[in-house]
Amino acid sequence: MSGLHAVFRRLEGRFGPQQWWPAETPFEVIIGAILTQNTAWTNVEQAIANLRAADVLTPAALVRRSPEELEQLIRPAGFFRQKAARLHHVATVLVDGYGGDVAALCAGPLDAARARLLALPGIGPETADSILLYAAHRPSFVVDAYTRRIFTRLGLLTGSERYEAIRDRFMAELPADVPLFNEYHALIVTLAKVCCRKRRPDCPACPLATDCRFARENRQKP
Ligand code: SF4
């Protein structure tokens, strides 16, 4: 196995299509991408269920709610004051500047669209790339802590690279293909949960084990 293509093919062969992102609309992807910051997805699901029950899953509906109402609805996702303010801000930008249309917010040259998202409060690179890829179907590779962990253990990263350097590497080595980027990130998350856990990774069950530096080094230990 060599390179990022080969890793993808092994993961795809083992885990099959992941069919992300779990959301019904592009705006719901944005909500999920913000709510999932620093929390588990199960907490996000509860917060989104509250927003759905309150009929607050469109930009126009969300901007009409007070910060206090939003905070209560998204409370299960944690950091609810910050996140309510971020959601309200992005919904306001969408309504005031883009007719509520996520595709319009993310239109134009990819770097310009990404810079537009990064300029919004509380939207960092991982959130911006998640929005571009999963809400707007733009070919922007998403890097997360799982990506760093797995590819460092494999020996394909040193572990000290900055976010942009890791993203650049994936985007240089892979074709700018939205379904590929979509599946690749989802498969990385699946591998991290099923095998490549932070503590006690299950290397014998991992489809990448034969070419993984971490697995090799740990097999050699007495
Ligand atoms: S072989 Fe082990 S350390 Fe390497 S990627 Fe798989 S689970 Fe992670």
XYZ file of C-alpha atoms in Angstrom, residues 7-169:
163
model
C -5.587 3.974 1.981
C -8.952 5.034 0.592
C -9.388 1.830 -1.396
C -8.636 -0.318 1.652
C -11.064 1.616 3.848
C -13.767 1.570 1.198
C -13.239 -2.153 0.690
C -13.667 -2.839 4.396
C -16.376 -0.402 5.444
C -18.278 0.334 2.187
C -20.208 3.525 1.378
C -20.795 5.792 4.384
C -23.295 8.168 2.743
C -22.642 11.260 4.809
C -23.613 13.882 6.003
C -26.569 12.920 8.214
C -28.737 15.995 7.442
C -31.860 16.786 5.442
C -30.849 20.228 4.077
C -27.659 22.244 3.457
C -28.551 24.591 6.320
C -28.923 21.614 8.626
C -25.356 20.615 7.650
C -24.171 24.068 8.739
C -26.027 23.725 12.030
C -24.487 20.290 12.621
C -20.993 21.475 11.661
C -21.169 24.261 14.248
C -22.874 22.230 16.964
C -20.400 19.344 16.684
C -17.468 21.546 17.680
C -16.011 20.062 20.900
C -18.787 17.561 21.451
C -19.956 14.105 20.427
C -22.416 13.708 17.569
C -25.017 12.083 19.841
C -25.314 15.423 21.690
C -25.676 17.238 18.381
C -28.511 14.911 17.379
C -30.430 15.856 20.516
C -29.911 19.570 19.876
C -31.010 19.236 16.231
C -34.067 17.261 17.321
C -34.982 20.182 19.601
C -34.501 22.669 16.741
C -36.616 20.496 14.463
C -39.414 20.208 17.029
C -39.349 24.011 17.420
C -39.340 24.460 13.617
C -36.038 26.350 13.628
C -34.148 24.544 10.867
C -34.201 27.304 8.242
C -32.134 30.500 8.285
C -35.275 32.652 8.249
C -36.814 30.791 11.201
C -33.580 30.803 13.166
C -32.927 34.546 12.915
C -36.364 35.236 14.409
C -35.514 33.439 17.658
C -33.941 35.190 20.604
C -30.463 34.128 21.775
C -32.026 32.771 24.974
C -34.470 30.544 23.073
C -31.711 29.212 20.838
C -29.465 28.555 23.804
C -32.116 26.419 25.471
C -32.810 24.454 22.298
C -29.162 23.605 21.619
C -28.146 23.152 25.236
C -27.411 19.378 24.817
C -24.558 20.230 22.397
C -22.602 22.166 25.058
C -20.975 25.618 24.775
C -24.539 26.677 24.022
C -24.091 30.441 24.381
C -21.192 30.572 21.934
C -22.830 28.163 19.536
C -26.214 29.950 19.627
C -24.470 33.222 18.757
C -22.575 31.523 15.908
C -25.723 29.961 14.507
C -27.593 33.240 14.727
C -24.775 35.078 12.989
C -24.444 32.664 10.079
C -28.240 32.570 9.643
C -28.308 36.384 9.603
C -25.544 36.509 6.976
C -27.444 33.960 4.877
C -30.751 35.825 5.110
C -29.353 39.339 4.647
C -26.729 38.606 2.006
C -27.677 35.437 0.154
C -31.470 35.069 0.235
C -31.081 32.224 2.729
C -29.283 30.123 0.104
C -26.276 28.118 1.339
C -25.118 27.427 -2.247
C -24.946 31.181 -2.898
C -22.871 31.727 0.261
C -20.433 29.039 -0.933
C -20.395 30.017 -4.639
C -17.478 31.311 -6.709
C -13.813 30.283 -6.613
C -13.207 27.741 -3.858
C -10.560 29.779 -2.026
C -12.812 32.848 -1.994
C -15.794 30.855 -0.730
C -13.620 29.314 1.984
C -12.285 32.718 3.025
C -15.881 33.991 3.255
C -16.764 31.196 5.663
C -13.550 31.574 7.677
C -14.381 35.250 8.202
C -17.547 34.282 10.126
C -17.207 34.132 13.919
C -16.546 30.649 15.250
C -15.993 29.078 11.815
C -12.523 27.530 11.726
C -10.969 25.494 8.921
C -12.586 22.157 9.830
C -16.055 23.696 10.086
C -15.577 25.712 6.887
C -14.427 22.654 4.952
C -17.302 20.561 6.325
C -19.751 23.216 5.145
C -18.117 23.501 1.709
C -17.987 19.747 1.176
C -21.167 18.477 2.781
C -23.534 21.456 2.485
C -22.351 23.006 -0.800
C -20.788 19.962 -2.521
C -17.511 21.782 -3.191
C -14.256 19.767 -3.303
C -12.677 20.943 -0.050
C -11.047 18.150 1.969
C -12.024 18.020 5.658
C -9.219 17.362 8.145
C -9.997 16.476 11.734
C -8.238 15.044 14.777
C -8.940 11.522 13.510
C -7.185 12.285 10.219
C -4.114 13.499 12.063
C -4.083 10.507 14.431
C -4.532 7.817 11.769
C -2.117 9.203 9.193
C 0.519 9.889 11.837
C 0.239 6.316 13.084
C 0.447 5.052 9.508
C 3.678 7.030 9.078
C 2.280 9.283 6.346
C 2.310 12.414 8.556
C 4.720 13.525 11.265
C 1.838 14.658 13.501
C 3.115 18.214 13.816
C 1.773 19.533 10.496
C -0.660 22.413 10.592
C -4.260 21.941 9.405
C -3.613 23.664 6.093
C -0.557 21.530 5.336
C -2.516 18.309 5.856
C -5.426 19.557 3.731
C -3.011 20.690 0.996
C -1.417 17.244 0.937
